[in-house]
C-alpha cells in the first residue's frame, strides 16, 4: 500500500448579485455607467480527488462546471456620458461557470485522524453570461438605446471574467 486515494462529487446551488461602476478615462471621478446583475442563479457539479502518499506527499484538486443565469441586468448610463439619463433592463441566461483548483504539498505533522503541512497550488476560474433583449425603463426618448425595445431572442451584451492564481497555504 503506497498511499490513499479519495474521490468525491458535489452539487452546488448559488444565487447572488453584483454591480460594476464604469468611470470616465478622461474625466477623473465621472461615473459614466453602472451595470447591476441581480437575482442570478447557478447550478454546478463538482468532482474532487485527493492522493496522500505514505511518505507525506499529497496532491488534491477539484473541478467544477455549471450553468449561470436566470437574472436581470440593469444598465444605467449617466450624464455627461449619455444625455438624458438612461436606464435599461435585459434578461440574463445561457451563462456558464468553470473552475479548477490543484494543490500539492507535504504533510509534516500527522497522527491518527489528522495530518497537516504546507501546500502550493494553482487555480483557474471562468464565468460568462449573456444578456438578452433590452427594455428602456427611463429616458424613453427616440434616441435612447432600447427604443424601440429589443426582443429577448437577441443577445445584447456578453460579460466574461477569467481569473488565474497561485495558491500558498496549509494542508489538513
Coordinates of N, CA and C in Angstrom, one line a residue:
X1 N 0.8 -1.2 0.0 CA 0.0 0.0 0.0 C 0.9 1.2 0.0
X2 N 0.9 2.0 -1.1 CA 1.7 3.2 -1.3 C 1.0 4.5 -0.8
X3 N -0.2 4.5 -0.6 CA -0.9 5.7 -0.2 C -2.4 5.5 -0.2
X4 N -3.1 6.6 -0.1 CA -4.6 6.6 -0.1 C -5.1 7.6 -1.1
X5 N -6.1 7.1 -1.9 CA -6.8 7.9 -2.9 C -8.2 8.0 -2.5
X6 N -8.8 9.3 -2.6 CA -10.2 9.5 -2.3 C -10.8 10.3 -3.4
X7 N -12.1 10.0 -3.7 CA -12.8 10.8 -4.7 C -14.1 11.2 -4.0
X8 N -14.7 12.3 -4.5 CA -16.0 12.8 -4.1 C -16.6 13.6 -5.2
X9 N -17.9 13.8 -5.1 CA -18.6 14.6 -6.1 C -19.6 15.4 -5.3
X10 N -19.9 16.6 -5.8 CA -20.9 17.5 -5.1 C -21.7 18.3 -6.1
X11 N -22.9 18.7 -5.7 CA -23.8 19.6 -6.4 C -23.8 20.9 -5.6
X12 N -23.7 22.0 -6.3 CA -23.8 23.3 -5.7 C -24.8 24.2 -6.3
X13 N -25.6 24.8 -5.5 CA -26.6 25.8 -6.0 C -26.2 27.1 -5.3
X14 N -26.2 28.2 -6.1 CA -25.8 29.5 -5.5 C -26.7 30.6 -6.2
X15 N -26.8 31.7 -5.5 CA -27.5 32.8 -6.1 C -26.8 34.1 -5.6
X16 N -26.9 35.2 -6.3 CA -26.3 36.4 -5.9 C -26.5 37.5 -6.8
X17 N -25.8 38.6 -6.5 CA -25.8 39.8 -7.4 C -24.5 40.5 -7.3
X18 N -24.2 41.3 -8.3 CA -23.0 42.1 -8.3 C -23.3 43.4 -9.1
X19 N -22.5 44.4 -9.0 CA -22.6 45.6 -9.8 C -21.2 46.1 -10.1
X20 N -21.1 46.8 -11.2 CA -19.8 47.4 -11.7 C -20.1 48.8 -12.1
X21 N -19.3 49.7 -11.5 CA -19.3 51.1 -11.9 C -18.2 51.4 -12.9
X22 N -18.6 52.1 -14.0 CA -17.6 52.4 -15.0 C -17.4 53.9 -15.1
X23 N -16.2 54.3 -14.8 CA -15.9 55.7 -14.8 C -15.2 56.2 -16.1
X24 N -15.2 57.4 -16.3 CA -14.6 58.1 -17.5 C -13.1 57.9 -17.4
X25 N -12.5 57.6 -18.5 CA -11.0 57.5 -18.6 C -10.4 58.9 -18.8
X26 N -11.3 59.9 -19.2 CA -10.8 61.2 -19.5 C -11.0 62.2 -18.3
X27 N -12.2 62.1 -17.7 CA -12.6 63.0 -16.6 C -12.6 62.2 -15.3
X28 N -11.6 62.4 -14.4 CA -11.5 61.6 -13.2 C -12.7 61.8 -12.3
X29 N -13.3 60.7 -11.7 CA -14.4 60.8 -10.8 C -15.8 60.8 -11.5
X30 N -15.8 60.9 -12.8 CA -17.1 61.0 -13.6 C -17.6 59.6 -13.8
X31 N -18.7 59.3 -13.1 CA -19.4 58.0 -13.3 C -20.2 58.0 -14.6
X32 N -19.8 57.1 -15.5 CA -20.5 57.0 -16.8 C -21.6 56.0 -16.8
X33 N -21.4 54.9 -16.1 CA -22.4 53.8 -16.2 C -22.3 52.9 -15.0
X34 N -23.4 52.3 -14.6 CA -23.5 51.2 -13.6 C -24.2 50.0 -14.2
X35 N -23.5 48.9 -14.1 CA -24.1 47.6 -14.6 C -24.5 46.8 -13.3
X36 N -25.7 46.5 -13.1 CA -26.2 45.7 -11.9 C -26.7 44.4 -12.4
X37 N -26.1 43.3 -11.9 CA -26.6 41.9 -12.2 C -27.3 41.5 -11.0
X38 N -28.6 41.2 -11.1 CA -29.5 40.9 -10.0 C -30.2 39.5 -10.2
X39 N -30.4 38.9 -9.0 CA -31.1 37.6 -9.0 C -30.5 36.5 -9.8
X40 N -29.2 36.5 -9.9 CA -28.6 35.4 -10.7 C -28.6 34.1 -9.9
X41 N -28.7 33.0 -10.7 CA -28.7 31.7 -10.1 C -27.7 30.8 -10.8
X42 N -27.1 29.9 -10.1 CA -26.1 29.0 -10.6 C -26.3 27.6 -10.1
X43 N -26.2 26.6 -11.0 CA -26.2 25.2 -10.6 C -24.9 24.6 -11.2
X44 N -24.2 23.9 -10.3 CA -22.9 23.3 -10.7 C -22.6 21.9 -10.2
X45 N -21.9 21.1 -10.9 CA -21.4 19.9 -10.4 C -19.9 19.9 -10.2
X46 N -19.4 19.2 -9.2 CA -18.0 19.3 -8.9 C -17.5 17.9 -8.6
X47 N -16.3 17.6 -9.1 CA -15.5 16.4 -8.9 C -14.3 16.8 -8.1
X48 N -14.0 16.0 -7.1 CA -12.8 16.2 -6.2 C -12.0 14.9 -6.1
X49 N -10.7 15.1 -5.9 CA -9.8 13.9 -5.7 C -8.7 14.4 -4.7
X50 N -8.2 13.4 -4.0 CA -7.1 13.6 -3.1 C -6.2 12.4 -3.0
X51 N -4.9 12.5 -3.1 CA -4.0 11.4 -3.0 C -3.0 11.8 -1.9
X52 N -2.9 10.9 -0.9 CA -1.9 11.0 0.2 C -1.0 9.8 0.1
X53 N 0.3 10.1 -0.1 CA 1.3 9.1 -0.2 C 1.9 8.9 1.3
X54 N 2.3 7.6 1.5 CA 2.8 7.3 2.9 C 4.0 8.2 3.3
X55 N 4.8 8.6 2.3 CA 6.0 9.4 2.6 C 5.6 10.8 3.1
X56 N 4.4 11.2 2.9 CA 3.9 12.5 3.3 C 3.5 13.5 2.2
X57 N 3.8 13.1 1.0 CA 3.4 14.0 -0.1 C 1.9 13.8 -0.4
X58 N 1.3 14.9 -0.8 CA -0.1 14.8 -1.1 C -0.4 15.7 -2.4
X59 N -1.5 15.4 -3.0 CA -2.0 16.1 -4.2 C -3.5 16.1 -4.1
X60 N -4.1 17.2 -4.3 CA -5.6 17.3 -4.3 C -6.1 18.3 -5.3
X61 N -7.3 18.1 -5.7 CA -7.9 19.1 -6.7 C -9.3 18.9 -6.8
X62 N -9.9 19.9 -7.4 CA -11.4 19.9 -7.7 C -11.6 20.6 -9.1
X63 N -12.7 20.1 -9.7 CA -13.1 20.7 -11.0 C -14.6 20.9 -11.0
X64 N -15.1 22.1 -11.3 CA -16.5 22.3 -11.3 C -16.9 22.9 -12.7
X65 N -18.2 22.6 -13.0 CA -18.8 23.1 -14.3 C -20.2 23.3 -14.0
X66 N -20.8 24.4 -14.5 CA -22.2 24.7 -14.2 C -22.8 25.7 -15.1
X67 N -24.1 25.9 -14.9 CA -24.8 26.9 -15.6 C -25.0 28.2 -14.8
X68 N -25.2 29.3 -15.4 CA -25.4 30.6 -14.7 C -26.4 31.4 -15.5
X69 N -27.3 32.0 -14.8 CA -28.3 32.8 -15.5 C -29.6 33.1 -14.6
X70 N -30.7 33.3 -15.3 CA -32.0 33.5 -14.7 C -32.1 34.7 -13.8
X71 N -31.4 35.8 -14.3 CA -31.4 37.0 -13.6 C -31.7 38.2 -14.5
X72 N -31.4 39.4 -14.0 CA -31.7 40.6 -14.7 C -30.5 41.5 -14.7
X73 N -30.2 42.1 -15.9 CA -29.1 43.1 -16.0 C -29.8 44.5 -16.1
X74 N -29.4 45.4 -15.2 CA -29.9 46.7 -15.2 C -28.7 47.6 -15.6
X75 N -28.8 48.4 -16.7 CA -27.7 49.2 -17.2 C -28.1 50.7 -17.1
X76 N -27.5 51.4 -16.2 CA -27.7 52.8 -16.0 C -26.6 53.6 -16.7
X77 N -26.9 54.6 -17.5 CA -25.9 55.5 -18.1 C -26.3 56.9 -17.6
X78 N -25.2 57.6 -17.2 CA -25.4 58.9 -16.6 C -24.9 60.1 -17.5
X79 N -25.5 61.3 -17.3 CA -24.9 62.5 -18.0 C -23.5 62.7 -17.3
X80 N -22.5 63.1 -17.9 CA -22.3 63.6 -19.2 C -22.0 62.5 -20.2
X81 N -22.0 61.3 -19.9 CA -21.8 60.2 -20.8 C -23.0 60.0 -21.8
X82 N -24.2 60.1 -21.2 CA -25.4 60.0 -22.0 C -26.4 61.1 -21.5
X83 N -27.0 61.8 -22.4 CA -28.0 62.7 -22.1 C -29.2 62.5 -22.9
X84 N -30.4 62.3 -22.2 CA -30.6 62.3 -20.8 C -30.2 61.0 -20.2
X85 N -30.3 60.9 -18.8 CA -30.1 59.7 -18.1 C -30.8 58.5 -18.7
X86 N -30.2 57.3 -18.8 CA -30.8 56.2 -19.4 C -30.7 55.0 -18.5
X87 N -31.8 54.2 -18.5 CA -31.9 53.0 -17.6 C -32.5 51.9 -18.5
X88 N -31.9 50.8 -18.6 CA -32.4 49.7 -19.4 C -32.3 48.4 -18.6
X89 N -33.2 47.4 -18.9 CA -33.1 46.1 -18.3 C -33.1 45.0 -19.4
X90 N -32.4 43.9 -19.1 CA -32.2 42.8 -20.0 C -32.3 41.5 -19.2
X91 N -32.7 40.4 -19.8 CA -32.8 39.1 -19.1 C -31.4 38.4 -19.3
X92 N -30.9 37.8 -18.2 CA -29.7 37.1 -18.1 C -29.9 35.6 -18.3
X93 N -29.2 34.9 -19.2 CA -29.3 33.5 -19.3 C -28.2 33.0 -20.2
X94 N -28.1 31.6 -20.3 CA -27.1 30.9 -21.1 C -25.7 31.2 -20.7
X95 N -25.5 31.4 -19.4 CA -24.2 31.6 -18.9 C -23.6 30.2 -18.4
X96 N -22.3 30.3 -18.1 CA -21.6 29.1 -17.6 C -20.5 29.5 -16.6
X97 N -20.2 28.6 -15.7 CA -19.1 28.8 -14.8 C -18.2 27.6 -14.8
X98 N -16.9 27.7 -14.8 CA -15.9 26.6 -14.8 C -14.8 27.0 -13.8
X99 N -14.4 26.0 -13.1 CA -13.2 26.3 -12.2 C -12.4 25.0 -11.9
X100 N -11.2 25.2 -11.6 CA -10.3 24.1 -11.3 C -9.3 24.6 -10.3
X101 N -9.0 23.8 -9.3 CA -8.0 24.0 -8.2 C -7.1 22.8 -8.1
X102 N -5.8 23.0 -8.1 CA -4.9 21.9 -8.0 C -3.8 22.3 -6.9
X103 N -3.7 21.5 -5.9 CA -2.7 21.8 -4.8 C -1.8 20.6 -4.6
X104 N -0.6 20.8 -4.3 CA 0.4 19.8 -3.9 C 1.1 20.2 -2.7
X105 N 1.4 19.3 -1.8 CA 2.1 19.7 -0.6 C 2.7 18.5 0.1
X106 N 3.2 18.7 1.3 CA 3.8 17.7 2.2 C 3.3 17.8 3.6
X107 N 2.8 16.6 4.1 CA 2.3 16.6 5.4 C 3.4 16.4 6.4
X108 N 3.7 17.5 7.1 CA 4.8 17.5 8.1 C 4.4 17.0 9.5
X109 N 3.1 17.1 9.8 CA 2.5 16.6 11.0 C 1.5 15.6 10.7
X110 N 1.4 14.6 11.5 CA 0.3 13.5 11.3 C 0.2 12.6 12.4
X111 N -1.0 12.0 12.5 CA -1.3 11.1 13.6 C -2.6 10.5 13.3
X112 N -3.1 9.7 14.2 CA -4.4 9.0 14.0 C -5.5 10.1 13.7
X113 N -6.1 10.2 12.5 CA -7.2 11.1 12.2 C -6.8 12.5 11.9
X114 N -5.5 12.8 11.8 CA -5.1 14.2 11.3 C -3.8 14.2 10.6
X115 N -3.6 15.2 9.8 CA -2.4 15.5 9.0 C -2.4 17.0 8.7
X116 N -1.2 17.6 8.6 CA -1.1 19.0 8.2 C 0.3 19.3 7.7
X117 N 0.3 20.3 6.8 CA 1.6 20.7 6.2 C 1.4 21.8 5.1
X118 N 2.5 22.3 4.6 CA 2.4 23.4 3.6 C 2.0 22.9 2.3
X119 N 1.3 23.7 1.5 CA 1.0 23.4 0.1 C 1.1 24.6 -0.8
X120 N 1.3 24.3 -2.1 CA 1.2 25.3 -3.1 C 0.3 24.8 -4.2
X121 N -0.3 25.7 -5.0 CA -1.2 25.3 -6.0 C -1.6 26.3 -7.0
X122 N -2.5 26.0 -7.9 CA -2.9 26.8 -9.0 C -4.5 26.8 -9.0
X123 N -5.1 27.9 -9.3 CA -6.5 28.0 -9.5 C -6.9 28.7 -10.8
X124 N -8.0 28.3 -11.4 CA -8.5 28.9 -12.6 C -10.0 29.0 -12.4
X125 N -10.6 30.2 -12.7 CA -12.0 30.4 -12.6 C -12.5 31.2 -13.8
X126 N -13.6 30.8 -14.4 CA -14.2 31.4 -15.6 C -15.7 31.6 -15.3
X127 N -16.2 32.7 -15.7 CA -17.6 32.9 -15.6 C -18.0 33.8 -16.9
X128 N -19.1 33.3 -17.5 CA -19.6 34.1 -18.7 C -21.1 34.0 -18.7
X129 N -21.7 35.2 -19.0 CA -23.2 35.2 -19.1 C -23.6 36.2 -20.2
X130 N -24.8 35.9 -20.8 CA -25.3 36.7 -21.9 C -26.6 37.4 -21.4
X131 N -26.7 38.6 -21.9 CA -28.0 39.4 -21.7 C -28.8 39.4 -23.0
X132 N -30.0 39.1 -22.8 CA -30.9 39.0 -24.0 C -32.0 40.1 -23.9
X133 N -32.3 40.7 -25.0 CA -33.4 41.7 -25.1 C -33.0 43.0 -24.4
X134 N -33.7 44.0 -24.6 CA -33.5 45.3 -23.9 C -34.8 46.1 -23.8
X135 N -35.1 46.6 -22.6 CA -36.3 47.4 -22.4 C -35.9 48.7 -21.8
X136 N -36.2 49.8 -22.3 CA -35.9 51.1 -21.8 C -36.9 51.4 -20.6
X137 N -36.3 51.7 -19.4 CA -37.2 52.0 -18.3 C -37.1 53.4 -17.8
X138 N -36.1 54.2 -18.3 CA -36.0 55.6 -18.1 C -35.4 56.3 -19.3
X139 N -35.8 57.5 -19.6 CA -35.4 58.3 -20.7 C -35.8 57.6 -22.0
X140 N -37.1 57.2 -22.1 CA -37.6 56.5 -23.3 C -37.8 57.5 -24.4
X141 N -36.8 58.3 -24.8 CA -36.9 59.2 -25.9 C -36.4 58.4 -27.2
X142 N -36.7 58.9 -28.3 CA -36.4 58.2 -29.6 C -35.0 57.9 -29.7
X143 N -34.0 58.6 -29.1 CA -32.6 58.4 -29.3 C -32.1 57.4 -28.2
X144 N -32.9 56.9 -27.3 CA -32.4 56.0 -26.2 C -32.0 54.7 -26.8
X145 N -31.1 54.0 -26.2 CA -30.5 52.8 -26.8 C -31.5 51.7 -27.0
X146 N -32.6 51.6 -26.2 CA -33.5 50.5 -26.4 C -34.9 51.0 -26.8
X147 N -35.0 52.0 -27.6 CA -36.3 52.4 -28.1 C -36.2 52.3 -29.6
X148 N -37.0 51.4 -30.3 CA -37.9 50.5 -29.6 C -37.2 49.4 -28.9
X149 N -38.0 48.7 -28.1 CA -37.4 47.6 -27.3 C -36.8 46.5 -28.2
X150 N -35.7 45.9 -27.7 CA -35.1 44.8 -28.5 C -35.6 43.5 -28.0
X151 N -36.0 42.6 -28.8 CA -36.7 41.3 -28.4 C -35.7 40.4 -27.6
X152 N -36.3 39.6 -26.7 CA -35.5 38.7 -25.8 C -34.8 37.6 -26.6
X153 N -35.0 37.5 -27.9 CA -34.4 36.4 -28.7 C -33.0 36.9 -29.2
X154 N -32.6 38.2 -28.9 CA -31.4 38.7 -29.4 C -30.4 39.0 -28.3
X155 N -29.2 38.6 -28.4 CA -28.1 38.9 -27.4 C -27.7 40.3 -27.6
X156 N -27.7 41.1 -26.4 CA -27.3 42.5 -26.5 C -26.1 42.8 -25.7
X157 N -25.6 41.8 -24.9 CA -24.4 42.1 -24.1 C -23.9 40.7 -23.6
X158 N -22.6 40.6 -23.6 CA -21.9 39.4 -23.0 C -20.9 39.9 -22.0
X159 N -20.9 39.3 -20.8 CA -19.9 39.6 -19.8 C -19.1 38.3 -19.4
X160 N -17.8 38.4 -19.4 CA -16.9 37.3 -19.0 C -15.9 37.8 -18.1
X161 N -15.5 36.9 -17.2 CA -14.4 37.1 -16.3 C -13.6 35.8 -16.3
X162 N -12.3 36.0 -16.2 CA -11.4 34.8 -16.1 C -10.3 35.2 -15.1
X163 N -10.1 34.3 -14.1 CA -9.1 34.6 -13.1 C -8.2 33.4 -13.0
X164 N -6.9 33.6 -12.8 CA -5.9 32.6 -12.6 C -5.1 33.0 -11.4
X165 N -4.7 32.0 -10.6 CA -4.0 32.4 -9.4 C -3.0 31.3 -8.9
X166 N -2.1 31.8 -8.1 CA -1.1 30.9 -7.4 C -1.6 30.8 -6.0
X167 N -1.6 29.6 -5.4 CA -2.1 29.4 -4.0 C -1.0 29.0 -3.1
X168 N -0.9 29.5 -1.9 CA 0.0 29.0 -0.9 C -0.8 28.9 0.4
X169 N -0.6 27.8 1.1 CA -1.5 27.6 2.3 C -1.0 26.4 3.1
X170 N -2.0 26.0 4.0 CA -1.8 24.9 4.9 C -2.7 23.8 4.5
X171 N -2.2 22.6 4.3 CA -3.0 21.4 4.0 C -3.4 20.7 5.3
X172 N -4.6 20.3 5.3 CA -5.1 19.5 6.5 C -5.9 18.4 6.1

